[in-house]
Short mmCIF file of C-alpha atoms in Angstrom, two decimals:
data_model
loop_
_atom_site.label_atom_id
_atom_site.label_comp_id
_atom_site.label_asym_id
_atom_site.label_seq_id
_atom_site.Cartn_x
_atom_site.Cartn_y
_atom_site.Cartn_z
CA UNK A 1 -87.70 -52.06 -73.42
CA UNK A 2 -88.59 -53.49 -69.72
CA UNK A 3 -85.90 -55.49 -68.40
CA UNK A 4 -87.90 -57.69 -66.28
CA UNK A 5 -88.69 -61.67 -66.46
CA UNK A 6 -92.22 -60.97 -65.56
CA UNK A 7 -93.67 -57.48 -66.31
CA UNK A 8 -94.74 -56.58 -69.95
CA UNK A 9 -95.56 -53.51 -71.15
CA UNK A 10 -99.35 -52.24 -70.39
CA UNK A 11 -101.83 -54.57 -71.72
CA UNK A 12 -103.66 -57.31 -70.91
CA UNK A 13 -101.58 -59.69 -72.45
CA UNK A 14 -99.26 -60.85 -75.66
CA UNK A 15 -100.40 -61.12 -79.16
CA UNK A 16 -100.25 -64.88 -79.97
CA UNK A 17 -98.07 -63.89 -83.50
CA UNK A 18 -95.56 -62.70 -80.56
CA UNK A 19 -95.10 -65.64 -78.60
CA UNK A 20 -92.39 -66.99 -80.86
CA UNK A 21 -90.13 -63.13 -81.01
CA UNK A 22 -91.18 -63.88 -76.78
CA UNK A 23 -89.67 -67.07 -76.69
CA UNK A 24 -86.41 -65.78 -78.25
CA UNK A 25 -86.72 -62.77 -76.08
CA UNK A 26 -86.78 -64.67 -73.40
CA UNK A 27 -83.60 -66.92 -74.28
CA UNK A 28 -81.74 -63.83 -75.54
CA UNK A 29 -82.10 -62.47 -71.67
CA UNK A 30 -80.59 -66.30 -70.42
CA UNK A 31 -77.75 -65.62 -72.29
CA UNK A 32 -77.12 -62.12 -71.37
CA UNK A 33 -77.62 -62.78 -67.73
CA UNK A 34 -75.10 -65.61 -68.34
CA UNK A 35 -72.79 -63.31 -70.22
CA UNK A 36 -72.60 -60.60 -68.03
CA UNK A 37 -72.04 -62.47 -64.84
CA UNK A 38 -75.96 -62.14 -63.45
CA UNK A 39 -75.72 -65.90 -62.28
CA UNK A 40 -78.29 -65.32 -59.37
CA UNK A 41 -78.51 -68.65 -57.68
CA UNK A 42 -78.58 -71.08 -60.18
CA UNK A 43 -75.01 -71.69 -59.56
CA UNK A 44 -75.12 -72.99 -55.97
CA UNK A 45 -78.40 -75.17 -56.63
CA UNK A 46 -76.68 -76.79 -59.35
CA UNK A 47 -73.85 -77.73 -57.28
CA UNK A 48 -76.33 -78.50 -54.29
CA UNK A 49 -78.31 -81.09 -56.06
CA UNK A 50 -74.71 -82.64 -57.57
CA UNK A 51 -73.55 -82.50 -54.03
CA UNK A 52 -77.04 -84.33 -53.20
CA UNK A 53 -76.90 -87.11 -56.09
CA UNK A 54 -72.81 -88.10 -55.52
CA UNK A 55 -73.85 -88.72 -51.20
CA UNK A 56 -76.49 -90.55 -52.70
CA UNK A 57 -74.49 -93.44 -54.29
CA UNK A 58 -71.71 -92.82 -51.84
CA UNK A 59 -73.21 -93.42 -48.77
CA UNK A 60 -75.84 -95.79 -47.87
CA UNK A 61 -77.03 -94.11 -45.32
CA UNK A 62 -77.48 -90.71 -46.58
CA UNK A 63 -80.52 -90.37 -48.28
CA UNK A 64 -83.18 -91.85 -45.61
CA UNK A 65 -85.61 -90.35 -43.52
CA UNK A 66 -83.25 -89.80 -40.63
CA UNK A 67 -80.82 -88.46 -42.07
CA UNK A 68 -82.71 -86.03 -43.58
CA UNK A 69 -84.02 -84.75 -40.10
CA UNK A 70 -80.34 -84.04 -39.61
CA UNK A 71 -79.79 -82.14 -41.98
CA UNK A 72 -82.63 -80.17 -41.46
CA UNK A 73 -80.97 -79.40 -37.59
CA UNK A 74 -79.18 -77.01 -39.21
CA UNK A 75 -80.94 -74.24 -38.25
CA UNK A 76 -78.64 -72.97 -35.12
CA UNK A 77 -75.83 -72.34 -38.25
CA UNK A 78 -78.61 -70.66 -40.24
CA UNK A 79 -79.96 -67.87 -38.10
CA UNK A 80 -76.01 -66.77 -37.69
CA UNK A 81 -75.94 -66.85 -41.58
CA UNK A 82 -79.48 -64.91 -41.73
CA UNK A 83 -77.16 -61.67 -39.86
CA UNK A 84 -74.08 -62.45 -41.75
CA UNK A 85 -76.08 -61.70 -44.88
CA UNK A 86 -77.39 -58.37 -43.71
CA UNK A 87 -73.82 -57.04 -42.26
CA UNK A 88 -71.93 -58.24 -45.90
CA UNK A 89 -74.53 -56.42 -47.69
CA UNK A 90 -72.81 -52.98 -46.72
CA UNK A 91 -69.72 -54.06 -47.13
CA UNK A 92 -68.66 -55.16 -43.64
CA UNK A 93 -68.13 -58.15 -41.45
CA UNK A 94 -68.87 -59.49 -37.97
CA UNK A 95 -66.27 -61.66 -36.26
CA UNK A 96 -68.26 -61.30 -32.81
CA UNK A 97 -71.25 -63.60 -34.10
CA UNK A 98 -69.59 -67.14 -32.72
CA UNK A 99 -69.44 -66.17 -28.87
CA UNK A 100 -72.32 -63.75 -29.24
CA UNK A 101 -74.00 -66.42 -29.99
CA UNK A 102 -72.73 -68.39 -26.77
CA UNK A 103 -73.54 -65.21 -24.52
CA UNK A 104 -76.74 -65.70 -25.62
CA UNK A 105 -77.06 -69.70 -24.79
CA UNK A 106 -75.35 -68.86 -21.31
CA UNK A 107 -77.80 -65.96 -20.84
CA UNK A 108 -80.91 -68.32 -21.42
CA UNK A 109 -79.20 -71.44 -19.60
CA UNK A 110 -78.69 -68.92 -16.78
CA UNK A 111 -81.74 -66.81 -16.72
CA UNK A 112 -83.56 -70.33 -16.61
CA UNK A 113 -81.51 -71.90 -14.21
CA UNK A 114 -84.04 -73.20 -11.09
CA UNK A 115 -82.69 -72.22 -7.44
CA UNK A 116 -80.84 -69.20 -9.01
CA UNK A 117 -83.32 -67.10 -8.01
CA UNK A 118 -84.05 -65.55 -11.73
CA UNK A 119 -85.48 -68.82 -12.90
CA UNK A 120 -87.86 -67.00 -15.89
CA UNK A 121 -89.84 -68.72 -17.53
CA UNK A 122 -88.20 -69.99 -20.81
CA UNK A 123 -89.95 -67.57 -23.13
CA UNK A 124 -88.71 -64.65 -20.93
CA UNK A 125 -85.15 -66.02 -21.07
CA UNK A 126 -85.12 -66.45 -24.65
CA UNK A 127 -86.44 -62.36 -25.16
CA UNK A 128 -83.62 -61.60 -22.52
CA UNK A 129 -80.83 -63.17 -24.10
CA UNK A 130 -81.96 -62.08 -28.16
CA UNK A 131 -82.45 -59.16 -26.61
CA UNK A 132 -78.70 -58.94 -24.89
CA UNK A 133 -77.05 -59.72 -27.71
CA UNK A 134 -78.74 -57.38 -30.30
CA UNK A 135 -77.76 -54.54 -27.77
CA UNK A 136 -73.75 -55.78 -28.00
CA UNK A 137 -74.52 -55.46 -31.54
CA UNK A 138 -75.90 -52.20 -31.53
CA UNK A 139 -72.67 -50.89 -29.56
CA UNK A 140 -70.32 -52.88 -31.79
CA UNK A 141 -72.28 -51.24 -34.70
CA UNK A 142 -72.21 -47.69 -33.20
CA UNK A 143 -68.16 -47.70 -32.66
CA UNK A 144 -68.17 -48.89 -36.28
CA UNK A 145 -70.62 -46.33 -37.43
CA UNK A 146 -69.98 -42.92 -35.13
CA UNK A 147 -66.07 -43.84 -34.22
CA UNK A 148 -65.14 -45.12 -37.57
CA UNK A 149 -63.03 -47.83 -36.63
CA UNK A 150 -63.08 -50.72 -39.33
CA UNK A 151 -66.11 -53.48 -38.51
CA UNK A 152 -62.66 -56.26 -38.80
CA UNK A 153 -61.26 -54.50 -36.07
CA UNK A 154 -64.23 -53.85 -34.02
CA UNK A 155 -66.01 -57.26 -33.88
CA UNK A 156 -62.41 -59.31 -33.75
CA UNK A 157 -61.93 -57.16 -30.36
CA UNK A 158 -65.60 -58.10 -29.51
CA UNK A 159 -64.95 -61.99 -30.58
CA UNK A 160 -62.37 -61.62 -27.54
CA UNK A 161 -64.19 -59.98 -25.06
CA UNK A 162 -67.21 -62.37 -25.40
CA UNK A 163 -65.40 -65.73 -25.30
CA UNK A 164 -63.57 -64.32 -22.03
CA UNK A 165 -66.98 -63.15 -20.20
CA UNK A 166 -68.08 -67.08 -21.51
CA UNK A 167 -64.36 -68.64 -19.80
CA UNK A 168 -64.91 -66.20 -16.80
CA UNK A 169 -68.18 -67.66 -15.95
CA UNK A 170 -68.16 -71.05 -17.17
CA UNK A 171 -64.57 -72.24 -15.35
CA UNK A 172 -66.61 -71.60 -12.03
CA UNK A 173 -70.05 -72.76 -12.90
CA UNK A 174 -68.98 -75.68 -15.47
CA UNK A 175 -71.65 -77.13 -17.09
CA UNK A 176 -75.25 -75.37 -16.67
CA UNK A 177 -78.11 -77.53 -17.78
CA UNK A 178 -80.82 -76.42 -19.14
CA UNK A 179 -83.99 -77.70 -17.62
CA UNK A 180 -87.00 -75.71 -18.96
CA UNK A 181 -89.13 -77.44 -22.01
CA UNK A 182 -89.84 -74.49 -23.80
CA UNK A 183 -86.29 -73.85 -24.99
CA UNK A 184 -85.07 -77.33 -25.23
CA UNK A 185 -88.19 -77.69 -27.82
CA UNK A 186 -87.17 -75.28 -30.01
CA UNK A 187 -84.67 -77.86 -31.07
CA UNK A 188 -86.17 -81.29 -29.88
CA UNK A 189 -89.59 -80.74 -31.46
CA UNK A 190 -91.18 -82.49 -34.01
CA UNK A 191 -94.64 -81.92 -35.13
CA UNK A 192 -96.87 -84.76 -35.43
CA UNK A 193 -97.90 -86.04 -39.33
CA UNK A 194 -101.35 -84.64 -39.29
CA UNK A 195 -99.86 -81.30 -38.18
CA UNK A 196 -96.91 -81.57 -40.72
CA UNK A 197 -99.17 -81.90 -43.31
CA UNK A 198 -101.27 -78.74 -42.04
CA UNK A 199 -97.81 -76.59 -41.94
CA UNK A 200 -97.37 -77.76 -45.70
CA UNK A 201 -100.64 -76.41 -46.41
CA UNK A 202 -100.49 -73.23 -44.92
CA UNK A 203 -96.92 -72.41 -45.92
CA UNK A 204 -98.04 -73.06 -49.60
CA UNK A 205 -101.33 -71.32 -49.14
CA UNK A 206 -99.72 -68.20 -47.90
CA UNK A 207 -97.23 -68.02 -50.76
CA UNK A 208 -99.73 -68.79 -53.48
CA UNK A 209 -101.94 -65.79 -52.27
CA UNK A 210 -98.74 -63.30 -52.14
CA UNK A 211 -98.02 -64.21 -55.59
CA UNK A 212 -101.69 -63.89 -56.44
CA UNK A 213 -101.55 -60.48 -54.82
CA UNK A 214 -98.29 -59.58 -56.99
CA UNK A 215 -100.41 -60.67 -60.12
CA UNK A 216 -103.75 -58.00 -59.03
CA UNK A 217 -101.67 -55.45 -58.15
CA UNK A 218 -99.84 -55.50 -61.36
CA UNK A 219 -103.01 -55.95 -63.71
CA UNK A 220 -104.50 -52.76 -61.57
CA UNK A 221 -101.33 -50.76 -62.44
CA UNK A 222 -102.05 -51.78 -65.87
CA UNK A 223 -99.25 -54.07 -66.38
CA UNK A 224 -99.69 -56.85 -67.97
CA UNK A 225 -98.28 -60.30 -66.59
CA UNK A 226 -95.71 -61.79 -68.84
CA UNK A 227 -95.53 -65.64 -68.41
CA UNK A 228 -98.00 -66.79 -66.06
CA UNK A 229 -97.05 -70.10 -66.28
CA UNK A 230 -93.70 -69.16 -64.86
CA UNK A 231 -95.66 -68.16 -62.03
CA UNK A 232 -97.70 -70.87 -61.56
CA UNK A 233 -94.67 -73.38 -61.60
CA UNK A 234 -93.38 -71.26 -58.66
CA UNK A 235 -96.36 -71.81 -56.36
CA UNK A 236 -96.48 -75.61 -57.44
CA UNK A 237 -92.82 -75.61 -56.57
CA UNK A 238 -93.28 -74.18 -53.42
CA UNK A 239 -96.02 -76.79 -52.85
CA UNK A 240 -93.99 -79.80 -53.52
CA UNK A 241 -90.85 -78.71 -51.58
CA UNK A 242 -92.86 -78.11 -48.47
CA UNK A 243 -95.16 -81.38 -48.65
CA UNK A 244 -91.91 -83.30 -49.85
CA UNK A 245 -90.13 -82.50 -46.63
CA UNK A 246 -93.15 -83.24 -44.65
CA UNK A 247 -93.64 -86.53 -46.23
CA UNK A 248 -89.84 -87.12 -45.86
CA UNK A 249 -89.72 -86.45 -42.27
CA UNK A 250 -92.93 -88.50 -41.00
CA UNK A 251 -91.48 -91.53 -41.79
CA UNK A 252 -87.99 -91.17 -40.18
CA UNK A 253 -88.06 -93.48 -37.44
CA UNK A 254 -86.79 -91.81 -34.23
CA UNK A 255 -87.41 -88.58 -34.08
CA UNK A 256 -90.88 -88.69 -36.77
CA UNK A 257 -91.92 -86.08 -37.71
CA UNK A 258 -91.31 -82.36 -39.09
CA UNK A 259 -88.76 -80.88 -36.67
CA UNK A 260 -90.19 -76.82 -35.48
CA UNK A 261 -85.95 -75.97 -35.73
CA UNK A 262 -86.76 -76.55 -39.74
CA UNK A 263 -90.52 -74.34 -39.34
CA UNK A 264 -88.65 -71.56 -37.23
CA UNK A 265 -85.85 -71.10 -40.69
CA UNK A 266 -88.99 -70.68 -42.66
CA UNK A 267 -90.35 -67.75 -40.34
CA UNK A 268 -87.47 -65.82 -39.86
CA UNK A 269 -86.41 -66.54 -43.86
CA UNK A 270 -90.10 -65.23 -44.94
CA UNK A 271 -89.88 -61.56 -42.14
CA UNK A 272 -85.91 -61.07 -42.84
CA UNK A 273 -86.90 -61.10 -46.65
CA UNK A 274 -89.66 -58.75 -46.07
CA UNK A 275 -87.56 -56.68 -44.15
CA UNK A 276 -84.78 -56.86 -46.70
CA UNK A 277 -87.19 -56.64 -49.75
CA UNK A 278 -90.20 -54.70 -49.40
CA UNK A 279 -89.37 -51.71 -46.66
CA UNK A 280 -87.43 -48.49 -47.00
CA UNK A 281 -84.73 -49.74 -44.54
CA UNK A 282 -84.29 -52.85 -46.99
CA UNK A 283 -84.15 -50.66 -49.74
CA UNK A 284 -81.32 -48.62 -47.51
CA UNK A 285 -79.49 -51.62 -46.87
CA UNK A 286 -78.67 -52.18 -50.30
CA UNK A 287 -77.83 -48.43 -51.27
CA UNK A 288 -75.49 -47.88 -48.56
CA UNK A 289 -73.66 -51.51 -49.88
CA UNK A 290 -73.81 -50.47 -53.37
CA UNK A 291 -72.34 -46.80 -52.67
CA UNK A 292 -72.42 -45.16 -48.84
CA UNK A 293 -71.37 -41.63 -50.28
CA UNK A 294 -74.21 -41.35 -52.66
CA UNK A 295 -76.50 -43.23 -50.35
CA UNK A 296 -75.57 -40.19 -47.88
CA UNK A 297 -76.05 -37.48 -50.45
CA UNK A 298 -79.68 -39.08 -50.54
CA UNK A 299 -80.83 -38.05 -47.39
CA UNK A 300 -80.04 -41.61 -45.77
CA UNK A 301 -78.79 -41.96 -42.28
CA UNK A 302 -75.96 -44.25 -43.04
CA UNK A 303 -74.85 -44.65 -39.48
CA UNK A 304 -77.81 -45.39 -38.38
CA UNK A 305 -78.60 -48.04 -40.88
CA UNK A 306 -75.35 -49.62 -40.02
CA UNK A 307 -76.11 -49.34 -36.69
CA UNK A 308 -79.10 -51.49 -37.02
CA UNK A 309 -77.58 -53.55 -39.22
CA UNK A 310 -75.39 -55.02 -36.43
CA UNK A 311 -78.15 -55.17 -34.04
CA UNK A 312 -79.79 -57.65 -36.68
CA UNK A 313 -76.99 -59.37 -37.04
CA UNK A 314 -76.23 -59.56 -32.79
CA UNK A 315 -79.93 -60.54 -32.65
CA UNK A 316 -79.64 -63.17 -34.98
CA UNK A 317 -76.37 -65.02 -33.14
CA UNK A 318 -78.66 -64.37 -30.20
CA UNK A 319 -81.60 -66.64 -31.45
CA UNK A 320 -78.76 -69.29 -32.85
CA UNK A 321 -77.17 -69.55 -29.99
CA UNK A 322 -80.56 -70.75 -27.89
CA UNK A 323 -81.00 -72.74 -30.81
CA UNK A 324 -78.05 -74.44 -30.37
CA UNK A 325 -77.85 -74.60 -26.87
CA UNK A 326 -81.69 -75.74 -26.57
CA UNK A 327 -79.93 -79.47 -29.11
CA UNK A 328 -77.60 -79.99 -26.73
CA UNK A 329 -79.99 -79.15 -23.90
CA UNK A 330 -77.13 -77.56 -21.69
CA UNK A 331 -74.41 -75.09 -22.01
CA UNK A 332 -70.02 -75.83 -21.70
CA UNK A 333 -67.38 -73.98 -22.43
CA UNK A 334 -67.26 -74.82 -26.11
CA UNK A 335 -70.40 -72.80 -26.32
CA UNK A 336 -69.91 -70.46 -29.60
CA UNK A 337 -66.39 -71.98 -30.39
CA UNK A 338 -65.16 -74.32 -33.23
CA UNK A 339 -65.97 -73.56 -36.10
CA UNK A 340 -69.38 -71.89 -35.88
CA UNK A 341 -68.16 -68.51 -37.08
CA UNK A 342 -66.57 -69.17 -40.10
CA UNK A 343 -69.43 -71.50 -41.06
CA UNK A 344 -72.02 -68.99 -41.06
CA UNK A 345 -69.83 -66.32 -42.65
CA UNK A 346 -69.17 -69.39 -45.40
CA UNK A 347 -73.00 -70.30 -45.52
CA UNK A 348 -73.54 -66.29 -46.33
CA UNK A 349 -70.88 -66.33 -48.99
CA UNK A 350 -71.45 -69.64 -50.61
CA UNK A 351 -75.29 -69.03 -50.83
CA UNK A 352 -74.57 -66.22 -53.38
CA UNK A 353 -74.14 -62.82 -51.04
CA UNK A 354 -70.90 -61.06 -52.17
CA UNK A 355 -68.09 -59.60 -49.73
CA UNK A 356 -67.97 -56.12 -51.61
CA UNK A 357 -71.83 -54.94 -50.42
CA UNK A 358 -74.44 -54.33 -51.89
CA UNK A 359 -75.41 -57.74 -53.87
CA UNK A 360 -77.09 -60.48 -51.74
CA UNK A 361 -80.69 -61.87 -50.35
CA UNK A 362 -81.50 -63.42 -47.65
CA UNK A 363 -81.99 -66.95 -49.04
CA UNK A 364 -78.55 -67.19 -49.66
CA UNK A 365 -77.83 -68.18 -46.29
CA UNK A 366 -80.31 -71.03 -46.36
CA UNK A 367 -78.50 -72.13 -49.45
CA UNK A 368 -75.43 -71.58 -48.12
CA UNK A 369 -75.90 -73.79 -44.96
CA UNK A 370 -77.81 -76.28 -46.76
CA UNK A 371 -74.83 -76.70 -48.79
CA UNK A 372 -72.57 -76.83 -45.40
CA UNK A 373 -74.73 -79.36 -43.53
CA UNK A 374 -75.10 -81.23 -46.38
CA UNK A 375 -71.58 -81.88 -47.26
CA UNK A 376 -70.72 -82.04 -43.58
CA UNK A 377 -73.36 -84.68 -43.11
CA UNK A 378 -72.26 -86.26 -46.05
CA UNK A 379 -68.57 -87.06 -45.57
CA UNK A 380 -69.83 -87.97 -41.65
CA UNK A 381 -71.85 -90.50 -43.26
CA UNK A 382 -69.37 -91.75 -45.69
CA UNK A 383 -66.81 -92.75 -43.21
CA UNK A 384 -64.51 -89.29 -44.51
CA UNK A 385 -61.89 -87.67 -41.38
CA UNK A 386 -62.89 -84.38 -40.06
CA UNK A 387 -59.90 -82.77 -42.25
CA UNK A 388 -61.82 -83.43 -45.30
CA UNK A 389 -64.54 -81.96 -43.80
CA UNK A 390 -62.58 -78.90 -43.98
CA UNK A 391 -60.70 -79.03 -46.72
CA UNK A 392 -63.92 -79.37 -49.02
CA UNK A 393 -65.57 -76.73 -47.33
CA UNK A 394 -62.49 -74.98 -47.73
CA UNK A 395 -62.86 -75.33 -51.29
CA UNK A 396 -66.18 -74.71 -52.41
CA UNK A 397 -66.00 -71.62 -50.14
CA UNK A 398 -63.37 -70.11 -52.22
CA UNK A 399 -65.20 -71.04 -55.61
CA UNK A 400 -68.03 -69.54 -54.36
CA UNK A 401 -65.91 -65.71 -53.58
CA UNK A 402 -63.92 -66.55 -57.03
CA UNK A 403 -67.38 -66.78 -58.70
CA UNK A 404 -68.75 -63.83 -57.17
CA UNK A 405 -65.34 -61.98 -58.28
CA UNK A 406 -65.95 -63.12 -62.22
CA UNK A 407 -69.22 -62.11 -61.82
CA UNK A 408 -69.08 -58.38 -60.35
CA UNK A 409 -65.80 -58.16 -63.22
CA UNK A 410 -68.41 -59.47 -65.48
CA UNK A 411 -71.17 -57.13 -64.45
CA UNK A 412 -68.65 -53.94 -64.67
CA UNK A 413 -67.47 -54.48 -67.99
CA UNK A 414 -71.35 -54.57 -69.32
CA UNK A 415 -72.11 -51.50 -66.99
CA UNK A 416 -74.51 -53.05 -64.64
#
């Protein structure tokens, strides 16, 4: 009996006097997955598009053009989220990410800074800074891997150090501007409509000839497809997301036009998925979350994978910090404080990646912070104090770890 929602057993297809018995099948597995806790992420887009509709009637203001554009600056917050996912899927955390992140937006500021006499150019500050930070990761990840002291421990100690070497430099130099255009574009960008509509196309092109690929490969296997239409209202969803924010976006006023903060998300959501989905190290990830000892007894290198693990995530505050440095086109000593690390560990956690390892993707942090930014942006707009902010942040977080603790209870009791 296959398990699957879209593989059938060999063939070329189902007997039409078995599409009704398929049509219960298929509600049967709805309720199962619903009974034993396999939720997936139906959950969080639920409450997403509630969250949506309510700001919609609440405030005026919400659901325009421009706003929308804001909400899609979110991206800084998401690329911390992308290496929060990838840490909590063995089972550990990183504190460090908030002012490894601001390392890296006072490495770029710095390394760009004319009359300092390193003024690279802004591409070769941006590889210098990811690149910085993925090494501090790397030797947080080692002392957590070879020394064995706990990852809490480790990157709290890091969280420290990091927002020192930031005081340390910044209380002398103040505020360091950042002049060069390449990095302040990567969050001051928009693409014009002609070329929005292009990125649409492409985007959509691109996943509808994956999922065509999917479909060949299986048929030359000999599988047959189960429920093609299921996979055809995928690639038409795809299509009218992308060309829906497109359209949205050219016709906000000032900025117009698709932001390249919102196209950069969908490049490093579409390679960290890859990475996380369809290569061995993925497919290491998620054996050393599920169960390190037997993962070990495997033949994997579990230190190593953790090691790289936190390099992934270090890189990934790295290119969030630029990000967020490059909006505010300078650097201060608030870079990498507030409360930048606990919102990407909550985008992580709210998109559907649980805190015990093991059980996660990497969409859930674009959930996650859409979720953040959008209730964020929401009470802004509605005239709500910055303590609600928190408190209902506060809130969903922990529904979102209660959830994910029914749900693994759930999953144990039905032996998955």
């Amino acid at each position: 009996m296959s398990s699957g929602l879209d593989v059938a057993a060999p063939g070329i297809g189902l007997p039409e006097g078995d599409e009704a018995e398929e049509e219960t099948g298929l509600w049967r597995r709805v309720y199962d997955n619903i009974r034993t806790g396999n939720l997936g992420i139906l959950p969080i887009v639920i409450g997403l598009a509630f969250i949506v509709v309510f700001f919609s009637f609440k405030a005026t203001n919400f659901f325009t053009a421009d706003n929308f554009n804001n909400i899609i600056q979110m991206a800084g917050l998401t690329m911390l989220a992308f290496g929060v996912v990838f840490v909590l899927l063995l089972g550990e955390i990183d504190l460090s990410i908030g002012y490894l992140s601001g390392i890296a937006a006072l490495a770029v500021a710095e390394f760009q800074l004319p009359g300092s006499g390193h003024a690279y150019p802004g591409l070769v500050a941006i590889a210098i800074a990811v690149g910085l930070c993925a090494l501090i990761g790397g030797a947080q990840g080692s002392v957590v891997a070879k020394v064995g002291v706990p990852s809490f421990v480790v990157t709290l100690a890091g969280l420290l150090i990091w927002q020192g070497v930031i005081l340390q430099v910044l209380e002398i130099k103040g505020v360091i501007v950042i002049e060069d255009n390449l990095i302040n574009d990567l969050a001051n960008y928009y693409f014009s409509a002609n070329a929005g509509w292009i990125i649409a196309a492409v985007i959509t092109g691109l996943y509808a000839v994956g999922t065509l690929g999917g479909v060949i490969g299986k048929r030359r296997a000999g599988v047959a497809i189960r429920r093609p239409l299921l996979l055809v209202a995928k690639v038409v969803g795809v299509a009218v997301a992308c060309f829906g924010v497109v359209a949205v976006s050219n016709h906000a006023s000032v900025p117009r036009g698709l932001p390249l903060a919102g196209v950069l998300v969908v490049i490093f959501l579409v390679v960290l998925t890859f990475l996380a989905k369809r290569t061995p190290f993925g497919r290491h990830v998620y054996a050393v979350g599920g169960n390190a000892e037997a993962a070990r007894r495997a033949g994997i290198n579990v230190a190593r994978i953790r090691i790289i693990v936190f390099m992934i995530s270090g890189a990934m505050a790295g290119v969030g910090g630029v990000i967020l440095a490059a909006r505010l086109n300078s650097v201060d000593l608030n870079v990498g404080g507030g409360t930048l690390l606990l919102d990407a560990i909550s985008a992580a956690v709210i998109g559907g990646t649980s805190l015990f390892g093991g059980r996660g993707e990497v969409r859930s942090a674009l959930i996650g912070a859409l979720v953040i930014s959008t209730v964020s942006n929401g009470l802004n707009t509605a005239g709500y104090k910055t303590g609600t902010i928190y408190i209902v942040t506060g809130v969903i977080l922990l529904l979102a770890v209660t959830l994910d603790t029914i749900a693994r209870r759930l999953q144990a009791r039905s032996g998955r």
